[in-house]
PDB file of N, CA and C in Angstrom:
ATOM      1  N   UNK I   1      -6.565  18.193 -12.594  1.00  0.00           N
ATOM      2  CA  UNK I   1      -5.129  18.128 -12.436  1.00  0.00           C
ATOM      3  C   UNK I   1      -4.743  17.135 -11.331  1.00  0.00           C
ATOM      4  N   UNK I   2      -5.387  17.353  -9.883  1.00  0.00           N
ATOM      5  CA  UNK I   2      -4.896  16.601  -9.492  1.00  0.00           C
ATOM      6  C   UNK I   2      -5.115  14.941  -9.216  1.00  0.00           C
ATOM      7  N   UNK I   3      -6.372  14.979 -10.420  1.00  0.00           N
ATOM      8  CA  UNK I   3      -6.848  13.413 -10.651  1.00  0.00           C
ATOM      9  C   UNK I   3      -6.321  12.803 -11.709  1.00  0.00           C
ATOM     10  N   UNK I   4      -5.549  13.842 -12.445  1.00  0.00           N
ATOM     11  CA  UNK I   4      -4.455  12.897 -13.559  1.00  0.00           C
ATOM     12  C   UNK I   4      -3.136  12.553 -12.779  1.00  0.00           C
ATOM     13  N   UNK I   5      -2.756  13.812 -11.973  1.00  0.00           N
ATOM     14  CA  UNK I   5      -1.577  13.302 -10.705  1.00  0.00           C
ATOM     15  C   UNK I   5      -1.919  11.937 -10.282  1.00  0.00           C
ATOM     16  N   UNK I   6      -2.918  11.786  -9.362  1.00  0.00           N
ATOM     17  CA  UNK I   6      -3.232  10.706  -8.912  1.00  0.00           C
ATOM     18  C   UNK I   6      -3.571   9.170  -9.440  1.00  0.00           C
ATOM     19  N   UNK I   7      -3.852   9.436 -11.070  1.00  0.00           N
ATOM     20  CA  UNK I   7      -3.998   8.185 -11.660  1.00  0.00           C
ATOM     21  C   UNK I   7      -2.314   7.823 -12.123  1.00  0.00           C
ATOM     22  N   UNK I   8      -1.805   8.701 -12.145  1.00  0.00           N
ATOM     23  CA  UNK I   8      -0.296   8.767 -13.110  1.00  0.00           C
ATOM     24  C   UNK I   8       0.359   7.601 -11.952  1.00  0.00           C
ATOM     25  N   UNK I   9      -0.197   8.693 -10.547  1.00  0.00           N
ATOM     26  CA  UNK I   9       0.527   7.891  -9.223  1.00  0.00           C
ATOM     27  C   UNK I   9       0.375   6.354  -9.202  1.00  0.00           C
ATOM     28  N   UNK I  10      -1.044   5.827  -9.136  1.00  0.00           N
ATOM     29  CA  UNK I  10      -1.427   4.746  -8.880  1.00  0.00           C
ATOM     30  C   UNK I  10      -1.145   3.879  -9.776  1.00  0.00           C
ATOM     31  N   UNK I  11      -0.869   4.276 -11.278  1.00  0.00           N
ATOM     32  CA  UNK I  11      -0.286   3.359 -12.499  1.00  0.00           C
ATOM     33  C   UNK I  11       1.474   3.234 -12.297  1.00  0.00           C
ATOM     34  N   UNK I  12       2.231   3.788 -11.567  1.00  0.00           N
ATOM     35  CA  UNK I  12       3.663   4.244 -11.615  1.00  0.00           C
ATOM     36  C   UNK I  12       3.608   2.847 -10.356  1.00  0.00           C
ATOM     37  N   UNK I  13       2.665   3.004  -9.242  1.00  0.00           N
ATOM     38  CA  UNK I  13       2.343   2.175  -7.926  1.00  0.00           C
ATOM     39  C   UNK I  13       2.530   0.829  -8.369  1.00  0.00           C
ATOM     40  N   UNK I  14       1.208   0.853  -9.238  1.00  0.00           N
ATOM     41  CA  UNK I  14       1.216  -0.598  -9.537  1.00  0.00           C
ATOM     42  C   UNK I  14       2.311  -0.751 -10.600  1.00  0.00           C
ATOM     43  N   UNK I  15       2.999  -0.873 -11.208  1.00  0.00           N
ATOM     44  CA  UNK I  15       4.114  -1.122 -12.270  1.00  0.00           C
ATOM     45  C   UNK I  15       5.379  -1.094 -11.270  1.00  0.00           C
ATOM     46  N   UNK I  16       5.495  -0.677  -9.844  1.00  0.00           N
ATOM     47  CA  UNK I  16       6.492  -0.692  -9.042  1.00  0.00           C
ATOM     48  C   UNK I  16       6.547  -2.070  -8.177  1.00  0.00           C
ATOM     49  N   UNK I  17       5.002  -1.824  -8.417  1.00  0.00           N
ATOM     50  CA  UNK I  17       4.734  -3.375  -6.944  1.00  0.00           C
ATOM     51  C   UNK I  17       4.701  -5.286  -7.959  1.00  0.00           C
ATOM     52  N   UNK I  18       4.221  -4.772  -8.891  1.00  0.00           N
ATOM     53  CA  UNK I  18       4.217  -5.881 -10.137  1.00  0.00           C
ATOM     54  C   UNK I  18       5.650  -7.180  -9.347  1.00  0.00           C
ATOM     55  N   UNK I  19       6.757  -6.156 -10.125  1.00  0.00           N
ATOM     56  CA  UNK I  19       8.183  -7.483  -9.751  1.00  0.00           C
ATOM     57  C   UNK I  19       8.581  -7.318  -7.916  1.00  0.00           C
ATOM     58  N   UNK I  20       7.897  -6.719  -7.636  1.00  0.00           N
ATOM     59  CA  UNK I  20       8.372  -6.979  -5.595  1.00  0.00           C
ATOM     60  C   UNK I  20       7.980  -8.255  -5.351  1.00  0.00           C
ATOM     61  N   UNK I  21       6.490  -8.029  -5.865  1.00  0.00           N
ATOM     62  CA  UNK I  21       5.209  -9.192  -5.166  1.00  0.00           C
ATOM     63  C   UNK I  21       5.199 -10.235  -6.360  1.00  0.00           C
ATOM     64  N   UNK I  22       5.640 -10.153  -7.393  1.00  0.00           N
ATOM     65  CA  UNK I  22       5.869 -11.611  -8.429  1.00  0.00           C
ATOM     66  C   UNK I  22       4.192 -12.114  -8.963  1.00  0.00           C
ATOM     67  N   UNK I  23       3.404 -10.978  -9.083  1.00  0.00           N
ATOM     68  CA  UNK I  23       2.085 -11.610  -9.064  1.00  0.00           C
ATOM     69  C   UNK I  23       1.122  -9.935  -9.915  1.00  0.00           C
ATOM     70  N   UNK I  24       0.283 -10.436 -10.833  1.00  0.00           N
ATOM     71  CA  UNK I  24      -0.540  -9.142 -11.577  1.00  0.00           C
ATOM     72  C   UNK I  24      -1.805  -8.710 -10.273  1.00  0.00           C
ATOM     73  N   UNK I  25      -2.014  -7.738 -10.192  1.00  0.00           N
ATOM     74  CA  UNK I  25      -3.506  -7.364  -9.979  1.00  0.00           C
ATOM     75  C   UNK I  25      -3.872  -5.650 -10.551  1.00  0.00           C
ATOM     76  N   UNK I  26      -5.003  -5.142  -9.925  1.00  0.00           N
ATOM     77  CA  UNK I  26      -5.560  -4.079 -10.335  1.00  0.00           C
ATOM     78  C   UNK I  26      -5.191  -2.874  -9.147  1.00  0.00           C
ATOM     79  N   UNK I  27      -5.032  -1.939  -9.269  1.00  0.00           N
ATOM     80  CA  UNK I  27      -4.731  -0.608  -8.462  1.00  0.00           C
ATOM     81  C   UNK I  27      -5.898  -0.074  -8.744  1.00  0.00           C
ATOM     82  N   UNK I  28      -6.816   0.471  -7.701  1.00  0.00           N
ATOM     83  CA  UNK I  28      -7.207   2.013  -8.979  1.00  0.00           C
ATOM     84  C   UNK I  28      -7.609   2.602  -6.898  1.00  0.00           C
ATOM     85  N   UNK I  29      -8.032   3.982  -7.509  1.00  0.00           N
ATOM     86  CA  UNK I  29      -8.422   5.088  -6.611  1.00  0.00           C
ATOM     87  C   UNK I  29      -9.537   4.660  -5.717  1.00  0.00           C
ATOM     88  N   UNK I  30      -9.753   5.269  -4.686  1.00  0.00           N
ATOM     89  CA  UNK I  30     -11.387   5.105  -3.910  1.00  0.00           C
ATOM     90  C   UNK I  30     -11.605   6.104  -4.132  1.00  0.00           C
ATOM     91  N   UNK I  31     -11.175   7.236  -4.071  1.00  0.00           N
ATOM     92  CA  UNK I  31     -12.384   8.585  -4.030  1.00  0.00           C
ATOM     93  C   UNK I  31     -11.411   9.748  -4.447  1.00  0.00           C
ATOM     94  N   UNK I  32     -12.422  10.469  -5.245  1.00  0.00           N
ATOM     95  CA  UNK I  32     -11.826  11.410  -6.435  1.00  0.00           C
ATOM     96  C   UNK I  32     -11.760  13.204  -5.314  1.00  0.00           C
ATOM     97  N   UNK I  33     -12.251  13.107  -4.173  1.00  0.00           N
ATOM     98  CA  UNK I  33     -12.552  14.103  -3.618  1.00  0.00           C
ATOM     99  C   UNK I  33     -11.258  14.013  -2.556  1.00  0.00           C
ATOM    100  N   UNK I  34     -10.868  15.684  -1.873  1.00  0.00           N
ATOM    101  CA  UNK I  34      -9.959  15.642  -0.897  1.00  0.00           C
ATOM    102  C   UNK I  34     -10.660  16.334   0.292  1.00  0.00           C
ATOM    103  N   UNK I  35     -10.098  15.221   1.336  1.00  0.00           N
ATOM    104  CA  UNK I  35     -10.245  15.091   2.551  1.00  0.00           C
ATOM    105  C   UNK I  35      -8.817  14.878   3.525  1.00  0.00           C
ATOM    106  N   UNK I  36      -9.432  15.539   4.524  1.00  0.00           N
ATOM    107  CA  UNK I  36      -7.915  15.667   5.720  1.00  0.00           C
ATOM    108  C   UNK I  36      -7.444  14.576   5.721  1.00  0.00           C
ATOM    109  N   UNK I  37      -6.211  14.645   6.427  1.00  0.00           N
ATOM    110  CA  UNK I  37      -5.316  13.093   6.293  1.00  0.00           C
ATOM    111  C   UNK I  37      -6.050  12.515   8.200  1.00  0.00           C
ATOM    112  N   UNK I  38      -6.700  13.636   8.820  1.00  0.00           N
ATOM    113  CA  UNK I  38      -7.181  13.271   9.989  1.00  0.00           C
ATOM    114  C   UNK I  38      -8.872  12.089  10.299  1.00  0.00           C
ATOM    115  N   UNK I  39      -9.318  12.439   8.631  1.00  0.00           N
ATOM    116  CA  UNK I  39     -10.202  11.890   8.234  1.00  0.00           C
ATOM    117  C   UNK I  39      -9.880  10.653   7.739  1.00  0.00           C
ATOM    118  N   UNK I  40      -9.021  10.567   7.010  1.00  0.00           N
ATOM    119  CA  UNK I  40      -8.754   9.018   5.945  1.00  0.00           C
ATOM    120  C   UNK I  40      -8.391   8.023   7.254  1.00  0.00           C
ATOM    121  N   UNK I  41      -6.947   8.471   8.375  1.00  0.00           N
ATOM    122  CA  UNK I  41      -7.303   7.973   9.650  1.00  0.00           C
ATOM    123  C   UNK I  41      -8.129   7.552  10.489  1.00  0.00           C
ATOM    124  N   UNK I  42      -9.394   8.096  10.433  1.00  0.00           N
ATOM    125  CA  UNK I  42     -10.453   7.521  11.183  1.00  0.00           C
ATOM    126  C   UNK I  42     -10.771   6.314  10.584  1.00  0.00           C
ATOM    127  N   UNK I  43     -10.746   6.742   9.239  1.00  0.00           N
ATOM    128  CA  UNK I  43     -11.409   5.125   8.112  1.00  0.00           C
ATOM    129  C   UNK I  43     -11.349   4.630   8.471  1.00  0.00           C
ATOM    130  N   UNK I  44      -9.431   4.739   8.294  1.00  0.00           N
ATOM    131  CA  UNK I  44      -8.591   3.422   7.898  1.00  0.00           C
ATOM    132  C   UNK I  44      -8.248   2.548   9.293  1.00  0.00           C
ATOM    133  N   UNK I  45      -8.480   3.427  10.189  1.00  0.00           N
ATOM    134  CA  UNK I  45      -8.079   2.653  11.600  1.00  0.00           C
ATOM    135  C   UNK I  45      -8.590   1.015  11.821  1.00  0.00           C
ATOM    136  N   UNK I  46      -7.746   0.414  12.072  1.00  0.00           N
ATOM    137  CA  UNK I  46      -7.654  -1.000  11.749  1.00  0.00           C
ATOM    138  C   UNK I  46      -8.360  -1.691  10.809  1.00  0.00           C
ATOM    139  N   UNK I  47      -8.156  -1.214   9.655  1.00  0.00           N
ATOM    140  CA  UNK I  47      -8.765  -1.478   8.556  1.00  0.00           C
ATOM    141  C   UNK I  47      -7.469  -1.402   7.362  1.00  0.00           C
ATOM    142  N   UNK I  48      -6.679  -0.914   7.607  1.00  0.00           N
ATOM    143  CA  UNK I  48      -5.297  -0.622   6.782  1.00  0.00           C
ATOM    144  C   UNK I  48      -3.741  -0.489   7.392  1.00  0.00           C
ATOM    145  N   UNK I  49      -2.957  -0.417   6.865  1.00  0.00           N
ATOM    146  CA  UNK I  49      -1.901  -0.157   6.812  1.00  0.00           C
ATOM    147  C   UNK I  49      -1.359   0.648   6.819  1.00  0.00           C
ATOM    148  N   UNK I  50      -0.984   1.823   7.278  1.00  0.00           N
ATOM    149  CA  UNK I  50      -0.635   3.170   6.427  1.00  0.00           C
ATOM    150  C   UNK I  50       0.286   3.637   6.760  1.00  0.00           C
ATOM    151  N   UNK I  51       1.624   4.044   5.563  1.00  0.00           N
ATOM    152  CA  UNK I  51       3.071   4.309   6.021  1.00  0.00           C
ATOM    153  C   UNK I  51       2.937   5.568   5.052  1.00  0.00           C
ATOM    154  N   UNK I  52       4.143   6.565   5.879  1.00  0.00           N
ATOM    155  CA  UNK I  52       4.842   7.493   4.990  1.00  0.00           C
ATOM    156  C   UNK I  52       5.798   6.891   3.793  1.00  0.00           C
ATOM    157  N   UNK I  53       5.809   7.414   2.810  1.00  0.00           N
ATOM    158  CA  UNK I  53       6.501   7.053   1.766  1.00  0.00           C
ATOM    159  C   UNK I  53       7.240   8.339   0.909  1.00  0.00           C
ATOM    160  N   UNK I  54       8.312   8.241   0.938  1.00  0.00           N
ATOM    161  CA  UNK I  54       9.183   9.447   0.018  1.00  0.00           C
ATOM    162  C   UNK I  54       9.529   8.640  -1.501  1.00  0.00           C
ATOM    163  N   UNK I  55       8.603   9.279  -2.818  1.00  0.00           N
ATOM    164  CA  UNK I  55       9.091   8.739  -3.862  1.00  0.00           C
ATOM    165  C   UNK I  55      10.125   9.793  -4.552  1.00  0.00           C
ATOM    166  N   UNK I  56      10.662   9.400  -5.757  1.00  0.00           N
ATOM    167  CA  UNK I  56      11.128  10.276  -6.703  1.00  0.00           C
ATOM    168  C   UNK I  56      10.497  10.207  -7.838  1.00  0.00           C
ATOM    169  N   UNK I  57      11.552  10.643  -9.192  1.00  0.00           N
ATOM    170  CA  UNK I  57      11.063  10.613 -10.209  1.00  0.00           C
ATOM    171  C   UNK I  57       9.875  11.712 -10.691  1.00  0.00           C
ATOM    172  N   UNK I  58       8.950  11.729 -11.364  1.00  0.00           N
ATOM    173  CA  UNK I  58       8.389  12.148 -11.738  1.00  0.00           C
ATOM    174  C   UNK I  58       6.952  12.513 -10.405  1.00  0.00           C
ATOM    175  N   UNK I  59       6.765  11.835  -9.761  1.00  0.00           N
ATOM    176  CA  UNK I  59       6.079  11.916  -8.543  1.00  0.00           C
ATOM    177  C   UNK I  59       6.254  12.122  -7.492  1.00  0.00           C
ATOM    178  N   UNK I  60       8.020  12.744  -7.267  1.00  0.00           N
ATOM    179  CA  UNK I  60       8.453  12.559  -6.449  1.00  0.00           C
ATOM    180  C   UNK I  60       7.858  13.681  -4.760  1.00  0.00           C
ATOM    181  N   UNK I  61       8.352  13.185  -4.126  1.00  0.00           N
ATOM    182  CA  UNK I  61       7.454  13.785  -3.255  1.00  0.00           C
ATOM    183  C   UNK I  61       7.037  12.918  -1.642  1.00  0.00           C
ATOM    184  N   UNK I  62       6.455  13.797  -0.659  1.00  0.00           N
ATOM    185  CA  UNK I  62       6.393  12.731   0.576  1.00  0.00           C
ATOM    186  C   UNK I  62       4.516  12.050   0.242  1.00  0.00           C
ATOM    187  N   UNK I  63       4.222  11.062   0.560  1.00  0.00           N
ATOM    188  CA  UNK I  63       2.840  10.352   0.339  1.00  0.00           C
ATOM    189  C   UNK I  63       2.476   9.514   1.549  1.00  0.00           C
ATOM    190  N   UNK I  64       1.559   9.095   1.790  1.00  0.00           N
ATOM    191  CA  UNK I  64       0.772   8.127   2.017  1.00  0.00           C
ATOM    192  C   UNK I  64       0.361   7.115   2.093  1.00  0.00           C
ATOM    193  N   UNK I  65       0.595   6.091   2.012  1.00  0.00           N
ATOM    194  CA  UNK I  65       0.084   4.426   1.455  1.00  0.00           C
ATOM    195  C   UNK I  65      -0.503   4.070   2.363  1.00  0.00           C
ATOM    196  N   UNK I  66      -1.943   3.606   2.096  1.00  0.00           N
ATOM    197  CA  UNK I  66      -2.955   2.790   2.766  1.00  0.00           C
ATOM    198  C   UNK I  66      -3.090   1.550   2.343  1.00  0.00           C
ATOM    199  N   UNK I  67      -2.719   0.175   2.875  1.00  0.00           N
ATOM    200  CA  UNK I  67      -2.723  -1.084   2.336  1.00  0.00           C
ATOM    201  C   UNK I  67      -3.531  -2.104   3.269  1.00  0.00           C
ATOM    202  N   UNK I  68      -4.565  -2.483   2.342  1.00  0.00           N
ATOM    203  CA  UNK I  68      -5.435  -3.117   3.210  1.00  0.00           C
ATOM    204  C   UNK I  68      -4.665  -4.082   4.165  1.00  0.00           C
ATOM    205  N   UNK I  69      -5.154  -4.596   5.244  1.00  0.00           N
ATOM    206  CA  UNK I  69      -4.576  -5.422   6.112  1.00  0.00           C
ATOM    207  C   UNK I  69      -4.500  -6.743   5.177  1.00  0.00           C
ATOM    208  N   UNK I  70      -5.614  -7.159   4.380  1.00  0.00           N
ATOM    209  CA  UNK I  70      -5.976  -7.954   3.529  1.00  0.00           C
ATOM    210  C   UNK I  70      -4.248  -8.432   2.673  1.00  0.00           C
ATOM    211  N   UNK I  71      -4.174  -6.914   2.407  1.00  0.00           N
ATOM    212  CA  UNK I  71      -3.154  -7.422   1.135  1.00  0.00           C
ATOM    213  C   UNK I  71      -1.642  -6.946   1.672  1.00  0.00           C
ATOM    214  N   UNK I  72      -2.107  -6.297   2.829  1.00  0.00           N
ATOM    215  CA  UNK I  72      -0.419  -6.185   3.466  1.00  0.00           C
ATOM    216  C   UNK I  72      -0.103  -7.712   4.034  1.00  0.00           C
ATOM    217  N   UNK I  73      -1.045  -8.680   4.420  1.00  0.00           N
ATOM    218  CA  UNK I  73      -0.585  -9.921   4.563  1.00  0.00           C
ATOM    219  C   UNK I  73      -0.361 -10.909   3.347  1.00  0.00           C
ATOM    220  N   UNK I  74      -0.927 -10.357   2.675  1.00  0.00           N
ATOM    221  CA  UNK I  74      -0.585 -11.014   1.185  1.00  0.00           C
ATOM    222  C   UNK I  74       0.917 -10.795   0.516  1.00  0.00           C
ATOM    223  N   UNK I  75       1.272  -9.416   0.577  1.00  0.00           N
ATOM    224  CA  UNK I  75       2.604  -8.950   0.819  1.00  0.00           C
ATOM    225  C   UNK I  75       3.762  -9.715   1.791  1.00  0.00           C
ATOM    226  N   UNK I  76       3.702  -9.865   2.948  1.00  0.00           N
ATOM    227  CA  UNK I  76       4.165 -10.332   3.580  1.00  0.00           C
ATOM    228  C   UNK I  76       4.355 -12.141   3.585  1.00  0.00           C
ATOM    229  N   UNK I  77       3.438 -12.927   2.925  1.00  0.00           N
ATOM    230  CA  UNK I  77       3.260 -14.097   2.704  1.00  0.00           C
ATOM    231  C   UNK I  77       4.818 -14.100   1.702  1.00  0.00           C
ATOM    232  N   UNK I  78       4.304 -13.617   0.726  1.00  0.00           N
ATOM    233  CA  UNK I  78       5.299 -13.491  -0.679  1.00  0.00           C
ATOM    234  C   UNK I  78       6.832 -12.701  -0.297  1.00  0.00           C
ATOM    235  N   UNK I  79       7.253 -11.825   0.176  1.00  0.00           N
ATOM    236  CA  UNK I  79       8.385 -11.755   0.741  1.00  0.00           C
ATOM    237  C   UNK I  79       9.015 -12.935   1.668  1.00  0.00           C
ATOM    238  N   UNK I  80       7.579 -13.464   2.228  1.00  0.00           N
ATOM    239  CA  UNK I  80       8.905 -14.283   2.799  1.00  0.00           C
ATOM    240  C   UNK I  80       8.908 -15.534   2.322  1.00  0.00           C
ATOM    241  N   UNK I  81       8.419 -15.865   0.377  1.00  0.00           N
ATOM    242  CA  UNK I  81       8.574 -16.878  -0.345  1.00  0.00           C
ATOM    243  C   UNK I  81       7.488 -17.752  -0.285  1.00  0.00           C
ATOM    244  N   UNK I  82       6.869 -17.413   0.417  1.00  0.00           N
ATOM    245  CA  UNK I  82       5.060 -17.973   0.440  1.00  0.00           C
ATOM    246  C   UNK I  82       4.030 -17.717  -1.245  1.00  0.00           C
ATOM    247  N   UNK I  83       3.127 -18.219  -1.038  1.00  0.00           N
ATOM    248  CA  UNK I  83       2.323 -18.358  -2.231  1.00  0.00           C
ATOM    249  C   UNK I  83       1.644 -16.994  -2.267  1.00  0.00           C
ATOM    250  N   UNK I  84       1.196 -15.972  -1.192  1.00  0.00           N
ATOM    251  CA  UNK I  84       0.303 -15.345  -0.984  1.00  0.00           C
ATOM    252  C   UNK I  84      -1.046 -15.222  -1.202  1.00  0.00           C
ATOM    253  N   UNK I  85      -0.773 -16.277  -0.099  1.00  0.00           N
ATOM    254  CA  UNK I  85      -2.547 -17.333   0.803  1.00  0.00           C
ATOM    255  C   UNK I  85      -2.601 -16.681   2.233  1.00  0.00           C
ATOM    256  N   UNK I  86      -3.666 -15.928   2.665  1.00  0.00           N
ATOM    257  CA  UNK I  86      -3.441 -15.575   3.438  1.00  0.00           C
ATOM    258  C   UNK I  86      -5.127 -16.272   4.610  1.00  0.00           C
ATOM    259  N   UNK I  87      -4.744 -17.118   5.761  1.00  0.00           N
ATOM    260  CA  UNK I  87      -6.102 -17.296   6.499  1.00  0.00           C
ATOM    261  C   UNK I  87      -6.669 -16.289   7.297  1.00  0.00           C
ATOM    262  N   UNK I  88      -8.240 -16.582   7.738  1.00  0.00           N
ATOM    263  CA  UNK I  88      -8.603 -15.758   8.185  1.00  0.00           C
ATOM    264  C   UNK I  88      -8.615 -15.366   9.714  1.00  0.00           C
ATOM    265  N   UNK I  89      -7.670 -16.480   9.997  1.00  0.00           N
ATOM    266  CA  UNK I  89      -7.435 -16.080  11.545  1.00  0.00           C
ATOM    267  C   UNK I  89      -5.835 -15.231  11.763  1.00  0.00           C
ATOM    268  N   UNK I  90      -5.202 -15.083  10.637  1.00  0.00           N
ATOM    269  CA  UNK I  90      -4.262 -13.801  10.524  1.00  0.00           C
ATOM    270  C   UNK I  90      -5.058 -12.626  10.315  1.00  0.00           C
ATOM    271  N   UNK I  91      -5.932 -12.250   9.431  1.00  0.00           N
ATOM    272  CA  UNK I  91      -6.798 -11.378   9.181  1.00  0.00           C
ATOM    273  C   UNK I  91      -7.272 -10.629  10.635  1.00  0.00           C
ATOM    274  N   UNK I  92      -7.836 -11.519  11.745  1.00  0.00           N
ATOM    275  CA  UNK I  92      -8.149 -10.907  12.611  1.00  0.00           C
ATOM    276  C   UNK I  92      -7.511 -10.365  13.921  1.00  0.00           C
ATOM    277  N   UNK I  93      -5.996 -10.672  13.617  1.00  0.00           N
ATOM    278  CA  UNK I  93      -5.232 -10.156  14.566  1.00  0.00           C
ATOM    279  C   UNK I  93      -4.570  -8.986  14.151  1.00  0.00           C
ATOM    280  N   UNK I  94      -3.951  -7.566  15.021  1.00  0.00           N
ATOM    281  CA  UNK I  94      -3.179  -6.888  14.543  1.00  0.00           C
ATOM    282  C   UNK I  94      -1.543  -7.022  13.584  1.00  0.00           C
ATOM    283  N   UNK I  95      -0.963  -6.298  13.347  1.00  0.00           N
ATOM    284  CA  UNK I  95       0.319  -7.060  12.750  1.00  0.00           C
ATOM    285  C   UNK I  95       0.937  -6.809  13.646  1.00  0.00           C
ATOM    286  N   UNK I  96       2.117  -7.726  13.706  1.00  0.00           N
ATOM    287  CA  UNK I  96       3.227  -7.678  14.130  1.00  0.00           C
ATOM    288  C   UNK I  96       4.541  -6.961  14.325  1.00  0.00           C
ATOM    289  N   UNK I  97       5.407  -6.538  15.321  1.00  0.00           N
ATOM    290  CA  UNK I  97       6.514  -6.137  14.819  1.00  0.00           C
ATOM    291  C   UNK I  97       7.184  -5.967  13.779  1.00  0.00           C
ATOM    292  N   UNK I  98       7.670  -7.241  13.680  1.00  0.00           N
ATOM    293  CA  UNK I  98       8.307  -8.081  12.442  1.00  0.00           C
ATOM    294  C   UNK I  98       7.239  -7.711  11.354  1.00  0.00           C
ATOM    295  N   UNK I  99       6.258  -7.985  11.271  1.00  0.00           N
ATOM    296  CA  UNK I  99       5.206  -7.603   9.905  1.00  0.00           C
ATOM    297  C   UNK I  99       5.732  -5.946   9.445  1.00  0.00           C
ATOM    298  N   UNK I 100       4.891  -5.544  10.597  1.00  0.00           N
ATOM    299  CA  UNK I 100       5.675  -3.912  10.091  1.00  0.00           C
ATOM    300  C   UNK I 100       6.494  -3.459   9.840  1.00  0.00           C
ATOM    301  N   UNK I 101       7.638  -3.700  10.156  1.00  0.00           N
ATOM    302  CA  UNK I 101       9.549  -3.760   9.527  1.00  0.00           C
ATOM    303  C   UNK I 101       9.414  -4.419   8.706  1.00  0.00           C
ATOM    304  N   UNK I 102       9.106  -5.849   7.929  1.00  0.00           N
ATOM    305  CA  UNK I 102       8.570  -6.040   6.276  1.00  0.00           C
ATOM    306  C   UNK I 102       8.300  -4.796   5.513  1.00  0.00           C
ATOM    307  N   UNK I 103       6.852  -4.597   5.580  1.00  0.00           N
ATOM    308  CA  UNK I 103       6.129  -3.991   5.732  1.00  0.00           C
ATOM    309  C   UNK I 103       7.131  -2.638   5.035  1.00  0.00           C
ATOM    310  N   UNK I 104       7.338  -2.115   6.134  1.00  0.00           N
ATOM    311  CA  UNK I 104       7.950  -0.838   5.812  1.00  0.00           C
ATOM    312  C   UNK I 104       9.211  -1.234   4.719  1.00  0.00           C
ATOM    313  N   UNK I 105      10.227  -2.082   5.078  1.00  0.00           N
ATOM    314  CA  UNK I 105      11.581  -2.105   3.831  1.00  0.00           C
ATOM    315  C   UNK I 105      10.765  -2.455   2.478  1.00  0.00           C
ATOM    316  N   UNK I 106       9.646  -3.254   2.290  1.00  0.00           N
ATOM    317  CA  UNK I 106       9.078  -3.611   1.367  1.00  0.00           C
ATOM    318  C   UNK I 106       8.458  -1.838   0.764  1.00  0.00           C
ATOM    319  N   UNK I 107       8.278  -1.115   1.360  1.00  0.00           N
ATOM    320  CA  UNK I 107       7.885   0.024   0.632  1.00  0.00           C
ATOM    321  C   UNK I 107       8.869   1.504   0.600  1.00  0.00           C
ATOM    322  N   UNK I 108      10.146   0.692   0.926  1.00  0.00           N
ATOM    323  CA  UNK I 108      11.410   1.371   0.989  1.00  0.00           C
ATOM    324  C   UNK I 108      11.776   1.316  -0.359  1.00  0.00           C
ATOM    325  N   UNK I 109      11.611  -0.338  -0.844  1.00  0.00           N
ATOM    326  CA  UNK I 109      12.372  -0.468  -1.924  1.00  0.00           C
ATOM    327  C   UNK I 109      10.812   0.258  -3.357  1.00  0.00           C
ATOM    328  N   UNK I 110       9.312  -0.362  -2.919  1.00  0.00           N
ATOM    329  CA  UNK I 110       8.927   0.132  -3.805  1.00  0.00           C
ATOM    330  C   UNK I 110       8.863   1.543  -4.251  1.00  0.00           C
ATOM    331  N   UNK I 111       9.136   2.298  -3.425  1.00  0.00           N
ATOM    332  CA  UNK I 111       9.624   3.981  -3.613  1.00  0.00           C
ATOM    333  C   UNK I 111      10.805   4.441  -3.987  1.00  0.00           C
TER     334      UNK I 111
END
């Protein structure tokens, strides 16, 4: 049950993010097992992105989003009319203010 929830989620995800970001790719899950949100934190610590998100609809509900740093700058390239090319000396710095207020309205509107 709650791995058809979760695929339903991640297909609804990607079909939301499709016309934001103007560009195809693949969504899918990392891990089919549940673990504390105190755990996925340790992971993800500077390794991701991770905002609260309130959706509706059929999924509606409070969530999670973990976005690689990788592709939250890829995100951010393309909002602000860029190709989404991202170098690797952005990669190794934290984000920004300004990134994270992107960042966040960009997953205002995809929710």
């Amino acid at each position: 049950m709650i791995r058809q929830w979760a695929d339903q989620f991640a297909q609804t995800l990607r079909y939301a993010l499709i016309p934001s970001l103007r560009m195809t790719f693949e969504l899918r899950l990392n891990n089919e097992g549940l673990i504390s949100l105190s755990e996925l934190a340790e992971q993800w610590k500077g390794k991701a992105f991770v905002a609260p998100m309130t959706t509706s609809g059929r999924l509606r509900g409070d969530h999670y989003l973990a976005i690689s740093i990788n592709l939250a700058m890829v995100v951010i390239d393309r909002l602000l009319g860029g190709p989404g090319t991202v170098s690797q000396s952005l990669l190794q710095r934290p984000l920004s203010r300004l990134e994270v207020n992107l960042l966040l309205k960009f997953l205002e509107r995809v929710a």
